Amino acid sequence: MTRVMLFARSCCIQGVRMASTLVGRSGREYLRDKILKHNPKNPDLSVYLARCGNQNFVLKHVSPSIFEQSLELKQEFPETRRLRVHDDDNEAERILIYNHFSDNLLSLVKNNPNMSIAPRKRILWELGQALREFHAKNWIHIDVKPDNVMVDYRYDQDGQLRPERVVLGDLDCSLKLKGGKLLHLPDGIKIGNVMWRSPEAQTGQGIGKPSDVFSYGLVSACTPSPVWKPCTRISSS
């Protein structure tokens, strides 16, 4: 009886180990850690932190259509440093494996209210360059917002925050336009966050590159301690 219990326990532990690891297309083995974003409706779609060697990664289970589009994006932007395309994947489980970043812009400015103007300008400049790179190949993001801007940073010897890498992430909703055609969504469907949508995205009609630029402008203007100081009012006298 004791042997049976020990054997069952051994099998159970082995099953847990197998479930906690994932092998990517590259052959690297990733060890699942904590949940970064829980999906209450479908726990299998929760986003996980994982480790491979001494590096952190993010594991994200996606739908077949998003998985295929992600492969297309990786082929189209193989050397990008400003777009968060996946670093590795597991086709059988449809899991995308991303590099882990220190923070996103939304929580970064919230947790660093005294961040100086220089790193803010650097982050927004890098975001603008990311959109420029994306738009150059006729892709539109459709969901530009602070929590989709990932930032790696460090603190210098004076305690000042220094961005090291900035990327535009969450490319799941992105779309490649055909020629000069704009995106028209049926039945009033809307994509993206209501706070950062362009006027045309609010109606779901005529969405294009300018829509991303509008959202970028909102991110730049509405981020706490905005980059541009308010205009000085000129006295009528």
CSV table of N, CA and C in Angstrom, one decimal, residues 46-102:
chain,number,residue,atom,x,y,z
A,46,SER,N,-4.5,32.6,-18.8
A,46,SER,CA,-3.8,33.6,-18.0
A,46,SER,C,-2.3,33.8,-18.5
A,47,VAL,N,-1.8,34.9,-18.2
A,47,VAL,CA,-0.4,35.3,-18.6
A,47,VAL,C,0.5,35.0,-17.5
A,48,TYR,N,1.6,34.3,-17.8
A,48,TYR,CA,2.5,33.8,-16.8
A,48,TYR,C,3.9,34.5,-16.9
A,49,LEU,N,4.6,34.7,-15.8
A,49,LEU,CA,6.0,35.0,-15.8
A,49,LEU,C,6.7,33.6,-15.8
A,50,ALA,N,7.8,33.6,-16.6
A,50,ALA,CA,8.6,32.3,-16.7
A,50,ALA,C,10.1,32.6,-16.7
A,51,ARG,N,10.9,31.6,-16.4
A,51,ARG,CA,12.3,31.8,-16.4
A,51,ARG,C,13.0,30.8,-17.3
A,52,CYS,N,14.1,31.3,-17.9
A,52,CYS,CA,14.9,30.4,-18.7
A,52,CYS,C,16.3,30.8,-18.4
A,53,GLY,N,17.1,30.0,-17.7
A,53,GLY,CA,18.4,30.4,-17.2
A,53,GLY,C,18.2,31.5,-16.2
A,54,ASN,N,18.9,32.6,-16.4
A,54,ASN,CA,18.8,33.8,-15.5
A,54,ASN,C,17.9,34.9,-16.1
A,55,GLN,N,17.1,34.6,-17.1
A,55,GLN,CA,16.3,35.6,-17.8
A,55,GLN,C,14.8,35.4,-17.5
A,56,ASN,N,14.1,36.5,-17.4
A,56,ASN,CA,12.6,36.4,-17.2
A,56,ASN,C,11.9,36.5,-18.6
A,57,PHE,N,10.9,35.8,-18.8
A,57,PHE,CA,10.0,35.9,-20.0
A,57,PHE,C,8.6,35.9,-19.6
A,58,VAL,N,7.7,36.2,-20.6
A,58,VAL,CA,6.3,36.2,-20.4
A,58,VAL,C,5.7,35.2,-21.3
A,59,LEU,N,4.8,34.3,-20.8
A,59,LEU,CA,4.1,33.3,-21.6
A,59,LEU,C,2.7,33.7,-21.8
A,60,LYS,N,2.2,33.7,-23.0
A,60,LYS,CA,0.9,34.2,-23.3
A,60,LYS,C,0.2,33.2,-24.3
A,61,HIS,N,-0.9,32.5,-23.8
A,61,HIS,CA,-1.6,31.6,-24.7
A,61,HIS,C,-2.6,32.5,-25.5
A,62,VAL,N,-2.7,32.2,-26.8
A,62,VAL,CA,-3.5,33.1,-27.7
A,62,VAL,C,-4.3,32.2,-28.6
A,63,SER,N,-5.3,32.9,-29.3
A,63,SER,CA,-6.1,32.2,-30.2
A,63,SER,C,-5.4,31.8,-31.5
A,64,PRO,N,-5.9,30.9,-32.3
A,64,PRO,CA,-5.2,30.5,-33.6
A,64,PRO,C,-4.9,31.7,-34.5
A,65,SER,N,-5.9,32.6,-34.6
A,65,SER,CA,-5.7,33.7,-35.5
A,65,SER,C,-4.6,34.7,-35.0
A,66,ILE,N,-4.6,34.9,-33.7
A,66,ILE,CA,-3.5,35.8,-33.2
A,66,ILE,C,-2.2,35.1,-33.3
A,67,PHE,N,-2.1,33.8,-33.1
A,67,PHE,CA,-0.9,33.1,-33.2
A,67,PHE,C,-0.3,33.2,-34.6
A,68,GLU,N,-1.2,33.0,-35.6
A,68,GLU,CA,-0.7,33.1,-37.0
A,68,GLU,C,-0.3,34.6,-37.3
A,69,GLN,N,-1.0,35.6,-36.8
A,69,GLN,CA,-0.6,36.9,-37.1
A,69,GLN,C,0.7,37.3,-36.4
A,70,SER,N,0.9,36.7,-35.3
A,70,SER,CA,2.2,37.0,-34.6
A,70,SER,C,3.3,36.4,-35.3
A,71,LEU,N,3.2,35.3,-35.9
A,71,LEU,CA,4.2,34.7,-36.8
A,71,LEU,C,4.5,35.6,-38.0
A,72,GLU,N,3.4,36.2,-38.5
A,72,GLU,CA,3.6,37.1,-39.7
A,72,GLU,C,4.3,38.3,-39.3
A,73,LEU,N,4.0,38.9,-38.1
A,73,LEU,CA,4.6,40.1,-37.6
A,73,LEU,C,6.1,39.8,-37.4
A,74,LYS,N,6.4,38.7,-36.8
A,74,LYS,CA,7.8,38.3,-36.6
A,74,LYS,C,8.6,38.2,-37.9
A,75,GLN,N,8.0,37.7,-38.9
A,75,GLN,CA,8.7,37.6,-40.2
A,75,GLN,C,8.8,39.0,-40.8
A,76,GLU,N,7.9,39.9,-40.6
A,76,GLU,CA,7.9,41.2,-41.2
A,76,GLU,C,8.8,42.2,-40.5
A,77,PHE,N,9.0,41.9,-39.2
A,77,PHE,CA,9.8,42.8,-38.4
A,77,PHE,C,10.9,42.0,-37.6
A,78,PRO,N,11.8,41.3,-38.4
A,78,PRO,CA,12.7,40.3,-37.7
A,78,PRO,C,13.7,41.0,-36.8
A,79,GLU,N,14.1,42.2,-37.2
A,79,GLU,CA,15.2,42.9,-36.4
A,79,GLU,C,14.7,44.0,-35.6
A,80,THR,N,13.4,44.1,-35.4
A,80,THR,CA,12.9,45.3,-34.7
A,80,THR,C,13.4,45.4,-33.2
A,81,ARG,N,13.6,46.6,-32.8
A,81,ARG,CA,14.0,46.9,-31.4
A,81,ARG,C,12.9,47.7,-30.7
A,82,ARG,N,11.9,48.1,-31.5
A,82,ARG,CA,10.9,49.0,-30.9
A,82,ARG,C,9.5,48.4,-30.9
A,83,LEU,N,9.3,47.2,-31.5
A,83,LEU,CA,8.0,46.6,-31.5
A,83,LEU,C,8.2,45.3,-30.7
A,84,ARG,N,7.2,45.0,-29.8
A,84,ARG,CA,7.3,43.8,-29.0
A,84,ARG,C,6.8,42.6,-29.7
A,85,VAL,N,7.5,42.1,-30.7
A,85,VAL,CA,7.2,40.8,-31.3
A,85,VAL,C,7.7,39.7,-30.4
A,86,HIS,N,7.1,38.5,-30.4
A,86,HIS,CA,7.5,37.4,-29.5
A,86,HIS,C,8.9,36.9,-29.8
A,87,ASP,N,9.6,36.5,-28.8
A,87,ASP,CA,11.0,36.0,-28.9
A,87,ASP,C,11.0,34.5,-29.3
A,88,ASP,N,10.0,33.8,-28.9
A,88,ASP,CA,10.0,32.3,-29.1
A,88,ASP,C,8.5,31.9,-29.0
A,89,ASP,N,8.2,30.7,-29.4
A,89,ASP,CA,6.8,30.2,-29.3
A,89,ASP,C,6.7,28.7,-29.2
A,90,ASN,N,5.5,28.2,-28.8
A,90,ASN,CA,5.2,26.8,-28.8
A,90,ASN,C,4.0,26.6,-29.6
A,91,GLU,N,4.1,26.1,-30.8
A,91,GLU,CA,3.0,26.0,-31.8
A,91,GLU,C,1.9,25.0,-31.3
A,92,ALA,N,2.3,23.9,-30.7
A,92,ALA,CA,1.3,22.9,-30.2
A,92,ALA,C,0.3,23.5,-29.2
A,93,GLU,N,0.8,24.3,-28.3
A,93,GLU,CA,0.0,24.9,-27.3
A,93,GLU,C,-0.4,26.4,-27.6
A,94,ARG,N,0.0,26.9,-28.8
A,94,ARG,CA,-0.3,28.2,-29.2
A,94,ARG,C,0.1,29.2,-28.1
A,95,ILE,N,1.3,29.1,-27.6
A,95,ILE,CA,1.8,30.0,-26.6
A,95,ILE,C,3.0,30.9,-27.2
A,96,LEU,N,2.8,32.2,-27.0
A,96,LEU,CA,3.9,33.1,-27.4
A,96,LEU,C,4.7,33.5,-26.2
A,97,ILE,N,6.0,33.6,-26.5
A,97,ILE,CA,7.0,33.8,-25.4
A,97,ILE,C,7.7,35.1,-25.7
A,98,TYR,N,7.5,36.1,-24.8
A,98,TYR,CA,8.0,37.4,-24.9
A,98,TYR,C,9.1,37.7,-23.9
A,99,ASN,N,10.0,38.6,-24.3
A,99,ASN,CA,10.9,39.1,-23.3
A,99,ASN,C,10.2,39.9,-22.2
A,100,HIS,N,10.6,39.8,-21.0
A,100,HIS,CA,10.0,40.5,-19.9
A,100,HIS,C,10.6,41.9,-19.7
A,101,PHE,N,9.8,42.9,-19.5
A,101,PHE,CA,10.2,44.3,-19.3
A,101,PHE,C,10.0,44.7,-17.8
A,102,SER,N,10.7,45.7,-17.4
A,102,SER,CA,10.7,46.2,-16.1
A,102,SER,C,9.3,46.7,-15.7
